[in-house]
CSV table of C-alpha atoms in Angstrom, one decimal:
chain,number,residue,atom,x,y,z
A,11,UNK,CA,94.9,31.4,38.1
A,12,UNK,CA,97.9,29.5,40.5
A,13,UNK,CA,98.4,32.6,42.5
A,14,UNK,CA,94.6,32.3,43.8
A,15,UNK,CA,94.4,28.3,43.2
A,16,UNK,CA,97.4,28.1,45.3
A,17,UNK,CA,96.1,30.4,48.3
A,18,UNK,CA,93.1,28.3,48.2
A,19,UNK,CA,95.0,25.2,48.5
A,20,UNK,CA,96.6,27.2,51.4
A,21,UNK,CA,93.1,28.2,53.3
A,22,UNK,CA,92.1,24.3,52.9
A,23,UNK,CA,94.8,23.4,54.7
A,24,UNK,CA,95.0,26.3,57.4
A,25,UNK,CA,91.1,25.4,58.0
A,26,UNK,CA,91.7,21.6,58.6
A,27,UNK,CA,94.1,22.0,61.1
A,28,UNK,CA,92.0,25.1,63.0
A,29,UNK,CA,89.4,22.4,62.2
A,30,UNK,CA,91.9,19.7,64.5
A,31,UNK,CA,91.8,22.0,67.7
A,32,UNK,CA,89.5,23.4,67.4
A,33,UNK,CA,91.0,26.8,67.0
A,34,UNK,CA,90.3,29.9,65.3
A,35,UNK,CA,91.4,29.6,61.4
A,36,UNK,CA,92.6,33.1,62.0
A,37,UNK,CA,95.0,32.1,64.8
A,38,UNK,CA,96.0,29.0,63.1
A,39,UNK,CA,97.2,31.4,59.8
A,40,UNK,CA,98.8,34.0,62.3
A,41,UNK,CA,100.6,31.1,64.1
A,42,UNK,CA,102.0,29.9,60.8
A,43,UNK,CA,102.8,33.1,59.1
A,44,UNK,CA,100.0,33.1,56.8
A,45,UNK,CA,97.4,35.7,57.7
A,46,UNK,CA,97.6,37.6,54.1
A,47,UNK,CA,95.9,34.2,53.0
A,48,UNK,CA,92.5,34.7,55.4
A,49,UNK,CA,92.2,38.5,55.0
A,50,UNK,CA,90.4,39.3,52.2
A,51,UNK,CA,89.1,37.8,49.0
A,52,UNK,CA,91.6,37.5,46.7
A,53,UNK,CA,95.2,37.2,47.0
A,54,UNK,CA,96.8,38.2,43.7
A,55,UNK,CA,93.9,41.0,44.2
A,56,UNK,CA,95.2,42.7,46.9
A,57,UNK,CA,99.1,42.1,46.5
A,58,UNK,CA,101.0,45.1,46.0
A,59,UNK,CA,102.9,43.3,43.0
A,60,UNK,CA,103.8,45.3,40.0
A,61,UNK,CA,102.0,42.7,37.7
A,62,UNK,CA,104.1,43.7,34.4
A,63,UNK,CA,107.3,43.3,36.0
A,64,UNK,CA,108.4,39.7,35.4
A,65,UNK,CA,111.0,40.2,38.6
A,66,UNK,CA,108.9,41.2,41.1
A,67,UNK,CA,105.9,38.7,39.8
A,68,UNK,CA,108.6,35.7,39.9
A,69,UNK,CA,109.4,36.7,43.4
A,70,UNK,CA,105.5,37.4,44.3
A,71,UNK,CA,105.3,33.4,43.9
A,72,UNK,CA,108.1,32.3,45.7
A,73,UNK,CA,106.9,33.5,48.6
A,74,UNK,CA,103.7,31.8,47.9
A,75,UNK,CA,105.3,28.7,47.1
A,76,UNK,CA,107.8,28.7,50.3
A,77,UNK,CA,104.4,29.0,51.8
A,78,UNK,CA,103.2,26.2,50.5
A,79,UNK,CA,106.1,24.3,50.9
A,80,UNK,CA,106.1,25.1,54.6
A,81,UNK,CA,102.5,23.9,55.4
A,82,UNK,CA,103.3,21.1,54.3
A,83,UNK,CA,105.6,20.4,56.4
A,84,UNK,CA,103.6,21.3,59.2
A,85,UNK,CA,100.6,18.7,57.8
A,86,UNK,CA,103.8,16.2,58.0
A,87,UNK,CA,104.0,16.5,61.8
A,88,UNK,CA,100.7,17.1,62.6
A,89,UNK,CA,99.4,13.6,60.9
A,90,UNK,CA,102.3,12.0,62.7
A,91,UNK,CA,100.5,12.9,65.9
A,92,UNK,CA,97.4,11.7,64.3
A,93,UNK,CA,96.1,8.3,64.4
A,94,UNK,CA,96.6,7.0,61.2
A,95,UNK,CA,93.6,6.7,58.8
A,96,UNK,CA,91.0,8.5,61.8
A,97,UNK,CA,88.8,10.5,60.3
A,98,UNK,CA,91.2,13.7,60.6
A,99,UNK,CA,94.2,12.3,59.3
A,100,UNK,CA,92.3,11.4,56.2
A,101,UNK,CA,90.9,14.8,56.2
A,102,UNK,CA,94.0,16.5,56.4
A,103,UNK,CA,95.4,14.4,54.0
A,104,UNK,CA,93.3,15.7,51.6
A,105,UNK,CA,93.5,19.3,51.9
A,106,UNK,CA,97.5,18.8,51.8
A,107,UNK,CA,97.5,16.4,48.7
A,108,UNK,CA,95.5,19.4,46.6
A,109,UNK,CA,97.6,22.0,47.8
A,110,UNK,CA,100.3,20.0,46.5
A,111,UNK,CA,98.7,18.6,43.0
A,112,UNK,CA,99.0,22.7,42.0
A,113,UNK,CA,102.1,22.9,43.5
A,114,UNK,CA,103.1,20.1,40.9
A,115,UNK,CA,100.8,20.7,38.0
A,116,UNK,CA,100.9,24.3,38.1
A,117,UNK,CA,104.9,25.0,39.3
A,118,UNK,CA,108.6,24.6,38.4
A,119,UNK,CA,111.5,24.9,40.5
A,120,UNK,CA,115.0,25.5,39.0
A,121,UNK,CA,118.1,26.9,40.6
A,122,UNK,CA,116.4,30.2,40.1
A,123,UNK,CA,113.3,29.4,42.4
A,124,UNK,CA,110.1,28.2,41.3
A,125,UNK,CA,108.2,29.7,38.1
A,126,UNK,CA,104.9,29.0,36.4
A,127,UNK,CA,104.6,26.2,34.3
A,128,UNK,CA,104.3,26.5,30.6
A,129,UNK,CA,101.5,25.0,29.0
A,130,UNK,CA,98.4,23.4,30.6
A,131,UNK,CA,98.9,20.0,32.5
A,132,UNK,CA,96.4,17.2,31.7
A,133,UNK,CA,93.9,16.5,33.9
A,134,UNK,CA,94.1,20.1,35.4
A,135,UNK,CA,92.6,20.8,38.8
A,136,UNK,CA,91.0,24.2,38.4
A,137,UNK,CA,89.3,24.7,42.0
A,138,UNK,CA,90.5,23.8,45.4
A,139,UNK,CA,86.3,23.7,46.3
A,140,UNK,CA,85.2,21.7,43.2
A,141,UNK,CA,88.4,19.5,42.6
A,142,UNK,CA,86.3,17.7,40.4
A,143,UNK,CA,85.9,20.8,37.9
A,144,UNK,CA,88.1,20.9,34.7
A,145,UNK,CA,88.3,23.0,31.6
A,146,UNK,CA,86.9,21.6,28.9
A,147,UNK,CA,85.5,22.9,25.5
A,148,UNK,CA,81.9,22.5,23.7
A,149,UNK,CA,84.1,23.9,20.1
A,150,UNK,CA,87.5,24.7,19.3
A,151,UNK,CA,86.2,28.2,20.2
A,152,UNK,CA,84.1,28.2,22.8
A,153,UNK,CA,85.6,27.2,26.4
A,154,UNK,CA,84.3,26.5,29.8
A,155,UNK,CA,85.2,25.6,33.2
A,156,UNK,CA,83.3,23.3,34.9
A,157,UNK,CA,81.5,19.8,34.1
A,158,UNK,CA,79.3,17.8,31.2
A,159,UNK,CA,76.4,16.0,31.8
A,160,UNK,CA,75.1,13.1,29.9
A,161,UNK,CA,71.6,12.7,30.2
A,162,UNK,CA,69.2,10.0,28.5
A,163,UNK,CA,65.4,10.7,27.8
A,164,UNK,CA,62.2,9.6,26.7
A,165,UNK,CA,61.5,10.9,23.6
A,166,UNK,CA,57.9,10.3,23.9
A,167,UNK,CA,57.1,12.1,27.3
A,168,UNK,CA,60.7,14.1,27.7
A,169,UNK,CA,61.3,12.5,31.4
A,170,UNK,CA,64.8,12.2,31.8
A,171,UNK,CA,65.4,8.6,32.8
A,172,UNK,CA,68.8,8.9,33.6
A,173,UNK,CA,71.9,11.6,34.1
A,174,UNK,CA,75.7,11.2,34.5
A,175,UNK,CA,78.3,14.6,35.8
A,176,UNK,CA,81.4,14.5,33.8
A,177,UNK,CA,84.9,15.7,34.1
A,178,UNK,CA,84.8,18.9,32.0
A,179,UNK,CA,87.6,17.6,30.2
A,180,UNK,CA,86.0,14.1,29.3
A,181,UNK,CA,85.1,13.1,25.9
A,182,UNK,CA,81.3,13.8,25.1
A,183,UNK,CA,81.5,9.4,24.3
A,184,UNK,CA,82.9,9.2,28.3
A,185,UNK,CA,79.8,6.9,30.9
A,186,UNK,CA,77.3,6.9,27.6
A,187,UNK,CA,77.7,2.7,27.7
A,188,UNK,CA,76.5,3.5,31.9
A,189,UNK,CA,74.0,6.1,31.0
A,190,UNK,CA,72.2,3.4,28.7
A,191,UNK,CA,72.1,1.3,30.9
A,192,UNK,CA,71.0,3.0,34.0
A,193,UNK,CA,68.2,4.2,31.9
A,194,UNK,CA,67.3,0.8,30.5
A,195,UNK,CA,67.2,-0.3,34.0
A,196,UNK,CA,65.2,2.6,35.5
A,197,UNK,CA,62.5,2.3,32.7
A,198,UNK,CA,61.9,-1.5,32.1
A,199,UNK,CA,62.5,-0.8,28.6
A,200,UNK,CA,65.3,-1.3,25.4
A,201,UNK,CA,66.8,2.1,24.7
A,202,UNK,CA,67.1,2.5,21.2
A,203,UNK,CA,69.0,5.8,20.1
C-alpha cells in the first residue's frame, strides 16, 4: 500500500546517504527527522492512526509526504556536492527517483494537502526492492504481484532451451519473437511451435 511503499522509498534514500559517509542509517534518519521510518517493520503497522477516520488518515500521509518532499530536498544538495555521474551520485539518484515515482504515481496534492490517488496508475511500481515487480493477472479473477516468465522447451527431452522475466503487467505475447530466437540459437535447431 503507499503508506509502506512510500516509507520504503524513504529508507532507500536514508540508507544511500548513511551509505555516502559512511554513517549509521540510524543517525542519518535521526538527523533528518525520520527515525519512525528505521524503527520497526511496518509503518502504517505501528502508526497510532485511527484508520476509519478519513481526517486523521489524510493527515497521517501528509506527514509522510512532507517527509518525502523534504528528503528530497536534501538528495538535491547532497548530489550537488557530489561529482556528477560518480558512482554515488548515480546511486543516489536512484533511490530519490523511486521515492519520487510513488510520490507521483501514487499521490495528489490540492490546496487541501496531498491525498491518495484514485485508480491504479499504469505501469505501477509496487516495491521500492523489486522495482521491476508489477501487478498483473493470469484471469479476470485471479491477481498477482510479481513477474511472468516465458520459457521455450524441447518437447522431446523437456530441457528448457530458453527463458525470459517479464513485467507482471506485460502481455503473455510480450519477448516471445526473443524467446524463439534465443532458443533457436541455443539449440542449433528451427523451433516450430
Amino acid at each position: 500500500d503507499t503508506y509502506n511503499l512510500l516509507a520504503d522509498g524513504i529508507v532507500q534514500v536514508l540508507r544511500t546517504l548513511a551509505k555516502l559517509g559512511p554513517f549509521e542509517l540510524t543517525d542519518v534518519a535521526e538527523e533528518l527527522g525520520c527515525t519512525r521510518y528505521v524503527n520497526g517493520s511496518s509503518l502504517k503497522g505501528q502508526a497510532d492512526v485511527d484508520w476509519t477516520n478519513p481526517q486523521a488518515r489524510q493527515r497521517f500521509l501528509a506527514t509522510i509526504v512532507a517527509d518525502a518532499d523534504g528528503l528530497l530536498n536534501v538528495v538535491r544538495g547532497t548530489r550537488a556536492d557530489l561529482v556528477p555521474d560518480s558512482d554515488e551520485d548515480k546511486e543516489l539518484a536512484r533511490a530519490a527517483e523511486l521515492l519520487a515515482r510513488v510520490l507521483g504515481q501514487d499521490i495528489e496534492r490540492d490546496e487541501n494537502g496531498p491525498r491518495l490517488k484514485r485508480g491504479v496508475a499504469p505501469d505501477r511500481l509496487i516495491s521500492i526492492h523489486d522495482p521491476e515487480m508489477r501487478h498483473g493477472r493470469k484471469s479476470s479473477s485471479h491477481r498477482f504481484n510479481g513477474h511472468k516468465t516465458q520459457i521455450a522447451v524441447d518437447t522431446d527431452t523437456q530441457l528448457i532451451t530458453a527463458v525470459e522475466v517479464l513485467a507482471g503487467n506485460a502481455s503473455d505475447a510480450d519477448q516471445a519473437v526473443e524467446v524463439v530466437e534465443a532458443s533457436e540459437a541455443a539449440t542449433g535447431c528451427q523451433v516450430d511451435e
